[in-house]
Amino acid sequence: MRHISLNRPFVVRSYASSWPASQLWSASYLSSALGTQPVNVALTPHGNADSVIDVGGKGEGKLFVQPYERSEPFTSAMQYIQAQELGGPAQHKNRPTRYLQTQNDNLRSEYTALFSSVPPSIPFAHIALQKQPDAINFWLGNSHSVTALHKDNYENIYVQVRGKKHFVLLPPVESVCVDERGVLAATYKPRQREGSAESEEKEEDLNNLIPHVTEPHTYTPFALWDPDTPPSDDRGTRFSHLSQPMRVTLDEGDMLYLPALWYHKVSQSCNEEGICCAVNYWYDLEFGGSFWSMANFIRGVGLLSPAKSGG
Amino acid sequence: MRHISLNRPFVVRSYASSWPASQLWSASYLSSALGTQPVNVALTPHGNADSVIDVGGKGEGKLFVQPYERSEPFTSAMQYIQAQELGGPAQHKNRPTRYLQTQNDNLRSEYTALFSSVPPSIPFAHIALQKQPDAINFWLGNSHSVTALHKDNYENIYVQVRGKKHFVLLPPVESVCVDERGVLAATYKPRQREGSAESEEKEEDLNNLIPHVTEPHTYTPFALWDPDTPPSDDRGTRFSHLSQPMRVTLDEGDMLYLPALWYHKVSQSCNEEGICCAVNYWYDLEFGGSFWSMANFIRGVGLLSPAKSGG
């Protein structure tokens, strides 16, 4: 409660070392638990799910592009992820990146066969927050996937099970640094071959994922700045250089309390089996009190400020 | 901890009913405990300690004026406070208002004879805040004193012992409503009679308290708006009318948690003995975490905004 009331991140090393998940979840265990059960797979050409891309030349136009989602048998999706990670460049040249990252409470639905390997809630979190988690999510991917800087309206308990996760963290007061803008929304889709129907989709179609603008046009507010890149005319604000990102790597068994509204960019490294696997618990944030209203006011001030670099 | 983390006020009715102070502190008990011991008394012409007054015609100039402080025997100061409250208008016409309100941890110094009547800390507060109080203050006055709207950098536990206190409360997010400005600082002093020395001060000198500007000139940031008065061209901002003050009256034995940085205006009513008496505990606020930095940023935005009424 003391930590959460400060809206300050912390890591407990080896917090989850004794969880059944930490003991059991090898690639072969996951295969035997889930088999060929269909799961939702996010496909992107460069591992960039939910990110802003430049189209039509730098500075000319931007799209907030969501991954192509597709149902695949669990085992083949995982084997693909492993092969891309462990194989040579030939294994992934021009081929899409796959990430199991549904974020819709998938550990209690798609991946329910794995749910008994983790606790149903995190004791310190439900005592402090006086609620049960809204969602418990299972994540499986490889080092090709990077989650772009964003924030969530949740208190987040993130537990690393296999491989490593690398977090870059910015507090909510740095909202003016992240260059949040409304960006035209799009979704990756396979390039349609002449005369083929969607049902005939083949593996090679997935090597040509093209952003399709969402109809009707929708603008998604999103952070454009990458905290691993100096601010430029194109991305970042005149305050970005003042940002003081925190960086932390979670090893297997480590737990991160990622406070509500903190911006985070996440990249990952695989274990020797070529997988990176994590579980996270989302608890609704406290909308009463001063935090939510103050943080939103500050974000609003940033959005109104003449904040472009060079501006 | 849950309440304090929300920065949200609350009252516990009859919290202190069983305190020795609640049982013992009659005017005669206070007299016998403190007798003619000298205490610091704040004198003002109109009960307006630490307030902003207009000088040289409305809108022309303002002073932030502090009370005239003077050492007096406790019993005679209290008797004066009682007589002003219980006597007819003749008792206080042109005569100053007295308030025992040193706010410098006086219950553990000037009023140490009374300290055993109250607990040395408030259990829930020192458990939640993990610290002991920085100051414990004793307050004794009558209905002529009003404390103008202001905020403190403290978590405040306010306990009413005799009479009533009437609080008007505004949250920190309403800082843009209070019309904070730097105001030239002054102190009330008795008008000096021709040829008299300060040591010869007489009671009638105190009927002519005049603000003396502090040298060298100092500007004290202070809230000009009175939340009991509609905003005007002279006091208030174009946001003041949006303020939603909370009002609460403390009866004898009641406790108010007054969160850090909440603006408060305080007036008071006396008991049948003609006194109003309270004790408060100040705990240092938590400067880590998000609260302090966010609240100060918001205050800064308000100070920079073109916020005058009619502006």
XYZ file of C-alpha atoms in Angstrom:
622
model
C 0.000 0.000 0.000
C 2.850 2.373 0.860
C 4.559 1.672 -2.458
C 1.411 1.803 -4.545
C 0.325 5.072 -2.894
C 3.595 6.601 -4.150
C 2.904 5.500 -7.769
C 6.516 4.331 -7.777
C 7.746 1.156 -9.533
C 9.632 -1.578 -7.751
C 11.045 -5.012 -8.541
C 11.050 -8.067 -6.289
C 13.768 -10.380 -7.556
C 12.807 -14.084 -7.605
C 9.296 -13.238 -6.374
C 7.804 -16.027 -8.475
C 10.609 -18.592 -8.301
C 8.421 -21.051 -6.451
C 5.381 -20.684 -8.692
C 4.552 -23.870 -10.604
C 4.916 -21.786 -13.804
C 8.571 -21.086 -12.954
C 9.184 -24.778 -12.398
C 7.138 -26.225 -15.248
C 6.917 -23.956 -18.273
C 9.419 -25.452 -20.708
C 8.588 -25.430 -24.418
C 7.730 -29.107 -24.243
C 5.461 -28.594 -21.201
C 3.622 -25.754 -22.970
C 3.237 -27.929 -26.076
C 1.807 -30.821 -24.131
C -0.537 -28.564 -22.114
C -1.921 -26.641 -25.107
C -1.205 -28.905 -28.100
C -2.816 -27.821 -31.322
C -5.497 -25.773 -29.589
C -6.112 -22.650 -31.702
C -4.770 -19.423 -30.219
C -4.818 -15.828 -31.388
C -1.462 -14.812 -32.908
C -0.393 -11.202 -33.588
C 1.663 -10.919 -36.788
C 3.742 -7.920 -37.797
C 6.410 -7.462 -40.474
C 9.041 -6.156 -38.013
C 7.855 -7.138 -34.534
C 6.117 -3.801 -34.154
C 2.645 -4.507 -32.754
C 0.700 -1.338 -31.785
C 3.250 1.131 -33.060
C 3.461 4.269 -35.185
C 5.057 3.868 -38.618
C 6.011 6.448 -41.227
C 4.322 6.117 -44.588
C 4.884 7.992 -47.826
C 8.282 9.316 -46.781
C 9.503 10.567 -43.434
C 7.365 13.309 -41.924
C 4.733 12.975 -44.634
C 2.323 10.684 -42.889
C 2.061 8.361 -39.956
C -0.108 5.403 -39.118
C -0.825 3.764 -35.793
C -0.764 0.202 -36.941
C -2.138 -2.816 -35.118
C -0.997 -6.357 -35.844
C -2.683 -8.816 -38.145
C -4.506 -11.248 -35.897
C -4.916 -14.822 -36.915
C -5.847 -18.096 -35.281
C -3.151 -20.767 -35.355
C -2.502 -24.024 -33.506
C -0.513 -23.196 -30.355
C 2.304 -25.634 -31.020
C 3.004 -24.445 -34.560
C 2.927 -20.783 -33.476
C 5.433 -21.505 -30.692
C 7.660 -23.546 -32.987
C 7.673 -20.674 -35.475
C 8.651 -18.239 -32.675
C 11.492 -20.574 -31.618
C 12.747 -21.171 -35.144
C 12.837 -17.453 -35.892
C 14.831 -16.871 -32.705
C 17.248 -19.788 -32.943
C 17.629 -20.128 -36.724
C 19.958 -18.091 -38.887
C 18.942 -14.932 -40.757
C 17.463 -17.116 -43.509
C 14.856 -18.229 -40.996
C 13.301 -14.809 -40.672
C 14.275 -12.782 -43.738
C 11.078 -11.148 -45.039
C 9.026 -13.302 -42.693
C 6.647 -11.843 -40.115
C 7.147 -11.816 -36.353
C 4.613 -13.682 -34.237
C 3.611 -12.739 -30.700
C 1.024 -14.355 -28.436
C -0.147 -11.234 -26.582
C -3.923 -11.096 -26.570
C -4.149 -9.030 -23.333
C -7.827 -9.866 -22.866
C -7.546 -11.929 -19.693
C -6.277 -14.719 -21.944
C -4.824 -16.791 -19.092
C -8.360 -17.391 -17.863
C -9.712 -18.089 -21.379
C -7.421 -19.126 -24.309
C -4.678 -20.393 -21.986
C -6.838 -21.718 -19.167
C -4.858 -24.990 -19.251
C -1.920 -22.982 -17.813
C -3.855 -20.972 -15.237
C -3.311 -23.413 -12.374
C 0.457 -22.754 -12.689
C 0.073 -19.196 -11.343
C -1.764 -17.692 -8.342
C -5.239 -16.306 -9.105
C -4.219 -12.907 -7.676
C -1.115 -11.248 -6.201
C -1.674 -11.075 -2.425
C 0.011 -7.715 -1.755
C -1.807 -6.143 -4.696
C -5.291 -7.243 -3.828
C -4.774 -6.312 -0.184
C -3.486 -2.844 -1.113
C -5.987 -2.215 -3.903
C -8.910 -4.082 -2.337
C -9.874 -5.652 -5.617
C -9.261 -8.723 -7.731
C -7.440 -8.487 -11.077
C -9.470 -7.351 -14.077
C -7.245 -9.378 -16.403
C -4.455 -11.955 -16.183
C -2.468 -12.224 -19.396
C -0.047 -14.744 -20.842
C 2.673 -13.486 -23.202
C 4.853 -15.610 -25.482
C 7.205 -14.173 -28.064
C 10.830 -13.770 -29.104
C 13.442 -11.024 -29.303
C 12.034 -9.713 -32.599
C 9.001 -8.191 -30.873
C 9.219 -4.775 -29.240
C 6.287 -3.090 -27.542
C 6.384 0.643 -28.302
C 6.181 3.235 -25.515
C 2.636 3.470 -24.133
C 0.726 3.635 -20.864
C -2.162 1.643 -19.425
C -4.993 2.681 -17.123
C -4.087 -0.207 -14.856
C -1.886 -1.057 -11.929
C 0.308 -3.745 -13.462
C 2.061 -6.667 -11.777
C 4.440 -8.154 -14.338
C 6.087 -11.533 -13.731
C 8.822 -12.940 -15.942
C 8.694 -16.721 -16.399
C 11.118 -17.531 -19.244
C 13.749 -15.318 -20.880
C 14.112 -11.640 -19.960
C 12.100 -8.470 -20.388
C 13.761 -5.058 -20.699
C 11.625 -2.151 -19.555
C 12.149 1.558 -20.187
C 9.929 3.450 -17.737
C 8.799 7.104 -17.699
C 6.595 8.531 -14.914
C 3.233 10.187 -15.715
C 4.720 13.663 -15.077
C 6.851 13.117 -18.192
C 3.790 12.958 -20.446
C 4.945 16.168 -22.155
C 8.108 14.322 -23.268
C 6.433 11.433 -25.072
C 4.972 13.435 -27.989
C 1.467 12.040 -27.751
C -0.586 12.718 -30.883
C -3.706 11.415 -32.511
C -2.484 9.065 -35.253
C -4.577 7.598 -38.061
C -5.365 3.990 -37.134
C -4.587 1.044 -39.391
C -4.206 -2.727 -39.227
C -1.685 -4.958 -40.961
C -3.250 -7.324 -43.474
C -1.698 -9.780 -45.936
C -1.388 -8.409 -49.465
C -4.298 -9.844 -51.414
C -3.123 -11.808 -54.439
C -5.024 -11.344 -57.678
C -8.103 -13.505 -57.721
C -7.567 -15.193 -54.344
C -10.184 -15.316 -51.550
C -9.315 -14.587 -47.908
C -10.067 -18.165 -46.968
C -7.261 -19.363 -49.235
C -4.603 -17.487 -47.239
C -1.211 -19.169 -47.453
C 1.959 -18.841 -45.399
C 3.692 -16.813 -48.133
C 0.842 -14.255 -48.064
C 1.953 -13.426 -44.522
C 5.348 -12.297 -45.828
C 3.645 -9.242 -47.282
C 1.778 -7.535 -44.436
C 0.487 -4.129 -45.538
C -1.145 -1.480 -43.311
C -4.811 -0.925 -44.147
C -6.327 2.299 -42.836
C -9.308 1.620 -40.553
C -12.680 2.748 -41.966
C -14.193 5.034 -40.881
C -10.992 6.955 -40.129
C -10.052 6.873 -36.461
C -7.258 8.741 -34.708
C -5.631 6.916 -31.812
C -3.757 8.995 -29.213
C -0.285 7.493 -29.006
C 3.247 8.384 -27.869
C 5.538 8.964 -30.855
C 8.818 9.326 -29.041
C 11.109 6.320 -28.618
C 13.061 6.898 -25.382
C 15.987 4.938 -26.870
C 16.350 7.526 -29.665
C 17.253 11.212 -29.300
C 14.281 13.489 -30.010
C 14.170 14.639 -33.644
C 12.135 17.128 -35.658
C 9.854 14.255 -36.474
C 9.456 12.517 -33.125
C 9.794 13.970 -29.667
C 9.046 17.328 -28.098
C 11.267 20.130 -26.929
C 10.974 18.553 -23.477
C 11.959 14.992 -24.459
C 15.641 15.630 -23.781
C 14.729 16.370 -20.150
C 13.221 12.916 -19.654
C 15.020 10.658 -17.210
C 13.922 7.149 -18.167
C 14.402 4.311 -15.704
C 15.616 1.028 -17.181
C 15.178 -2.367 -15.597
C 15.555 -5.947 -16.813
C 13.433 -8.728 -15.368
C 15.067 -12.111 -15.106
C 13.202 -15.382 -14.731
C 11.085 -15.279 -11.559
C 11.322 -11.501 -11.101
C 8.247 -9.349 -10.509
C 7.818 -5.695 -11.487
C 5.173 -3.419 -10.005
C 4.519 -1.122 -12.970
C 2.351 1.688 -11.583
C -0.722 3.003 -13.375
C -0.074 5.571 -16.134
C 3.695 5.024 -16.271
C 4.872 4.963 -19.877
C 6.742 1.786 -20.751
C 8.629 0.446 -23.744
C 9.312 -3.277 -23.556
C 11.770 -5.455 -25.422
C 12.726 -9.029 -24.712
C 15.405 -11.712 -24.806
C 14.799 -15.433 -25.092
C 16.015 -18.363 -23.030
C 17.977 -21.213 -24.595
C 14.718 -22.681 -25.973
C 14.095 -19.537 -28.017
C 11.093 -18.273 -26.074
C 10.313 -15.320 -23.850
C 7.301 -15.895 -21.647
C 5.611 -13.735 -19.015
C 2.386 -13.293 -17.080
C 0.876 -10.014 -15.965
C -1.968 -9.006 -13.658
C -3.950 -5.863 -14.347
C -5.766 -4.269 -11.436
C -8.094 -1.362 -12.059
C -6.483 1.873 -10.932
C -8.017 4.030 -8.190
C -9.977 6.768 -9.941
C -10.980 8.451 -6.665
C -8.554 10.662 -4.787
C -6.153 13.068 -6.392
C -3.976 10.904 -8.644
C -6.147 10.326 -11.706
C -7.429 13.890 -11.976
C -3.989 15.436 -11.419
C -2.239 13.116 -13.890
C -4.859 13.815 -16.561
C -4.687 17.553 -16.046
C -0.909 17.400 -16.494
C -1.279 15.302 -19.647
C -3.785 17.863 -20.957
C -1.415 20.756 -20.301
C 1.265 18.920 -22.264
C -1.074 18.293 -25.193
C -1.907 22.019 -25.342
C 1.685 23.224 -25.075
C 3.698 24.394 -28.097
C 5.928 21.450 -27.485
C 7.401 20.340 -30.817
C 11.146 20.102 -31.026
C 12.461 23.078 -32.899
C 9.137 24.845 -32.152
C -3.175 4.566 4.719
C -5.964 4.005 2.165
C -7.542 7.355 3.050
C -4.294 9.286 3.219
C -3.132 7.833 -0.110
C -6.264 9.362 -1.692
C -5.447 12.839 -0.285
C -9.111 12.955 0.712
C -10.410 14.545 3.950
C -12.525 12.672 6.469
C -14.065 13.278 9.883
C -14.326 10.807 12.742
C -17.088 12.030 15.020
C -16.314 11.767 18.766
C -12.830 10.417 17.978
C -11.373 12.232 21.003
C -14.296 12.006 23.418
C -12.345 9.861 25.815
C -9.195 11.979 25.740
C -8.412 13.596 29.103
C -8.519 16.950 27.265
C -12.172 16.342 26.334
C -13.000 15.558 29.939
C -10.893 18.181 31.693
C -10.410 21.352 29.671
C -12.842 23.801 31.235
C -11.821 27.467 31.518
C -11.155 26.960 35.220
C -9.030 23.860 34.572
C -6.967 25.720 31.977
C -6.534 28.641 34.391
C -5.359 26.406 37.179
C -3.013 24.456 34.888
C -1.383 27.495 33.267
C -2.071 30.347 35.708
C -0.232 33.552 34.960
C 2.447 31.832 32.907
C 3.322 34.125 29.971
C 2.057 32.969 26.579
C 2.344 34.399 23.083
C -0.880 36.155 22.054
C -1.749 37.166 18.456
C -3.621 40.492 18.337
C -5.507 41.811 15.325
C -8.012 44.641 14.942
C -10.687 42.442 13.354
C -9.747 38.839 14.123
C -7.860 38.628 10.841
C -4.509 37.010 11.566
C -2.461 36.164 8.435
C -4.828 37.752 5.935
C -4.770 40.107 2.970
C -6.214 43.591 3.559
C -6.914 46.428 1.139
C -5.069 49.653 1.801
C -5.372 53.052 0.154
C -8.774 52.266 -1.381
C -10.085 49.090 -2.934
C -7.911 47.703 -5.706
C -5.155 50.221 -5.052
C -2.950 48.187 -2.789
C -2.943 45.090 -0.677
C -0.960 43.921 2.305
C -0.482 40.453 3.721
C -0.668 41.339 7.371
C 0.476 39.225 10.287
C -0.795 39.733 13.831
C 0.870 41.757 16.529
C 2.461 39.239 18.851
C 2.760 39.963 22.508
C 3.463 38.052 25.679
C 0.621 38.069 28.235
C -0.257 36.024 31.318
C -2.355 33.050 30.168
C -5.271 33.695 32.520
C -5.720 37.327 31.581
C -5.528 36.508 27.842
C -8.189 33.819 28.253
C -10.404 36.071 30.364
C -10.160 38.768 27.678
C -11.157 36.209 24.997
C -14.142 35.114 27.118
C -15.262 38.672 27.930
C -15.140 39.671 24.259
C -17.247 36.650 23.351
C -19.794 36.794 26.177
C -19.982 40.551 26.791
C -22.108 42.987 24.814
C -20.818 45.013 21.843
C -19.302 47.529 24.298
C -16.895 44.794 25.337
C -15.203 44.650 21.962
C -15.933 47.904 20.150
C -12.600 49.168 18.777
C -10.783 46.569 20.809
C -8.465 43.988 19.287
C -9.154 40.267 18.952
C -6.819 37.886 20.754
C -5.964 34.388 19.580
C -3.564 31.879 21.138
C -2.324 30.220 17.937
C 1.459 30.020 17.969
C 1.611 26.910 15.668
C 5.225 26.218 16.639
C 4.679 22.919 18.448
C 3.389 25.020 21.352
C 1.702 22.094 23.129
C 5.138 20.643 23.790
C 6.621 24.016 24.808
C 4.436 26.962 25.960
C 1.514 24.720 26.933
C 3.472 21.715 28.137
C 1.334 21.649 31.307
C -1.565 20.516 29.061
C 0.340 17.992 26.965
C -0.473 14.993 29.154
C -4.179 15.538 28.334
C -3.676 14.449 24.723
C -1.918 11.480 23.084
C 1.658 12.154 21.906
C 0.730 11.043 18.368
C -2.356 9.850 16.454
C -1.974 6.088 16.025
C -3.523 5.742 12.553
C -1.485 8.701 11.298
C 1.902 7.576 12.483
C 1.256 4.048 11.265
C 0.190 5.291 7.821
C 2.843 7.990 7.513
C 5.597 6.134 9.386
C 6.645 9.245 11.259
C 5.981 11.146 14.445
C 4.323 14.596 14.383
C 6.551 17.564 13.557
C 4.334 19.849 15.651
C 1.419 19.577 18.078
C -0.411 22.854 18.495
C -2.884 24.236 21.012
C -5.429 26.807 19.791
C -7.598 29.039 22.002
C -9.756 31.838 20.648
C -13.290 33.092 20.169
C -15.745 33.633 17.324
C -14.117 36.950 16.341
C -11.108 35.175 14.812
C -11.243 33.814 11.297
C -8.312 32.090 9.603
C -8.188 33.121 5.943
C -7.993 30.536 3.163
C -4.518 29.006 2.989
C -2.750 25.663 2.660
C -0.034 23.927 4.672
C 2.745 21.575 3.584
C 1.581 19.132 6.244
C -0.795 16.282 6.775
C -3.036 17.708 9.478
C -5.024 15.910 12.178
C -7.339 18.485 13.739
C -9.179 17.696 16.988
C -11.857 19.951 18.433
C -11.895 20.107 22.238
C -14.228 23.003 23.160
C -16.685 24.928 20.951
C -16.889 24.307 17.203
C -14.718 24.878 14.157
C -16.188 25.519 10.722
C -13.973 24.476 7.831
C -14.280 25.407 4.157
C -12.080 22.994 2.181
C -10.778 23.161 -1.413
C -8.643 20.384 -2.935
C -5.173 21.123 -4.383
C -6.514 20.815 -7.956
C -8.524 23.993 -7.268
C -5.363 26.064 -6.813
C -6.274 28.058 -9.933
C -9.466 29.204 -8.151
C -7.864 30.713 -5.055
C -6.157 33.670 -6.762
C -2.736 33.172 -5.241
C -0.509 36.237 -5.589
C 2.628 37.603 -4.024
C 1.405 40.217 -1.527
C 3.565 42.800 0.255
C 4.112 41.547 3.809
C 3.309 43.636 6.890
C 2.735 43.208 10.621
C 0.205 44.905 12.848
C 1.785 47.150 15.467
C 0.259 49.502 18.035
C 0.189 53.143 16.916
C 3.117 54.801 18.627
C 2.039 57.759 20.762
C 4.174 60.934 20.603
C 7.148 60.648 22.879
C 6.320 57.189 24.298
C 8.738 54.248 24.305
C 7.730 50.731 23.278
C 8.258 49.487 26.803
C 5.515 51.796 28.038
C 2.851 50.092 25.908
C -0.603 50.373 27.474
C -3.849 48.508 26.859
C -5.339 51.462 24.978
C -2.397 51.417 22.515
C -3.640 48.006 21.388
C -6.920 49.574 20.215
C -4.993 51.154 17.363
C -3.204 48.348 15.517
C -1.702 49.644 12.286
C -0.060 47.535 9.548
C 3.669 48.214 9.217
C 5.273 47.059 5.970
C 8.105 44.595 6.612
C 11.588 45.904 5.736
C 13.162 44.922 3.451
C 10.025 44.473 1.331
C 8.895 40.865 1.089
C 6.122 39.402 -1.026
C 4.274 36.473 0.507
C 2.387 34.138 -1.864
C -1.169 34.001 -0.535
C -4.710 33.113 -1.666
C -6.807 36.248 -2.123
C -10.159 34.635 -2.771
C -12.620 34.107 0.097
C -14.671 31.022 -0.831
C -17.629 32.507 1.102
C -17.726 35.492 -1.288
C -18.445 35.446 -5.030
C -15.338 36.172 -7.120
C -15.000 39.886 -7.980
C -12.752 41.961 -10.219
C -10.570 42.451 -7.192
C -10.425 38.967 -5.690
C -10.885 35.656 -7.408
C -10.020 34.278 -10.826
C -12.161 33.433 -13.810
C -12.118 29.866 -12.490
C -13.232 30.631 -8.906
C -16.914 30.189 -9.760
C -16.136 26.586 -10.729
C -14.812 25.768 -7.257
C -16.835 23.264 -5.270
C -15.874 23.899 -1.651
C -16.604 21.264 0.967
C -17.920 22.555 4.302
C -17.717 20.710 7.586
C -18.218 21.671 11.221
C -16.300 19.924 13.980
C -18.105 19.489 17.278
C -16.413 18.784 20.566
C -14.477 15.526 20.336
C -14.535 15.345 16.520
C -11.382 14.757 14.482
C -10.722 15.981 10.922
C -8.052 14.552 8.668
C -7.137 17.618 6.622
C -4.907 16.345 3.811
C -1.694 18.071 2.786
C -2.072 21.041 0.395
C -5.865 21.329 0.787
C -6.859 24.978 1.068
C -8.839 25.712 4.220
C -10.652 28.686 5.696
C -11.533 28.258 9.363
C -14.009 30.091 11.564
C -15.152 29.158 15.019
C -17.972 29.198 17.583
C -17.525 29.177 21.344
C -18.968 26.978 24.051
C -20.990 28.443 26.950
C -17.750 29.519 28.630
C -16.868 31.740 25.682
C -13.902 29.755 24.408
C -13.094 27.718 21.337
C -10.234 25.326 21.873
C -8.568 22.778 19.600
C -5.419 20.727 19.170
C -3.801 19.783 15.885
C -1.037 17.403 14.851
C 1.129 18.220 11.852
C 2.894 15.348 10.117
C 5.383 16.065 7.377
C 3.889 15.260 3.999
C 5.368 12.606 1.725
C 7.558 14.442 -0.795
C 8.471 11.246 -2.651
C 6.089 9.671 -5.114
C 3.873 11.571 -7.508
C 1.714 13.771 -5.267
C 4.004 16.661 -4.380
C 5.469 17.117 -7.845
C 2.093 16.858 -9.587
C 0.348 19.247 -7.169
C 3.116 21.812 -7.552
C 3.107 21.589 -11.315
C -0.644 22.217 -11.302
C -0.229 25.192 -8.966
C 2.467 26.539 -11.298
C 0.211 26.222 -14.354
C -2.456 28.185 -12.492
C -0.013 30.932 -11.544
C 1.003 31.312 -15.200
C -2.531 31.306 -16.610
C -4.313 34.526 -17.634
C -6.721 33.813 -14.831
C -8.086 37.133 -13.536
C -11.838 37.517 -13.423
C -12.938 39.661 -16.316
C -9.575 38.889 -17.969
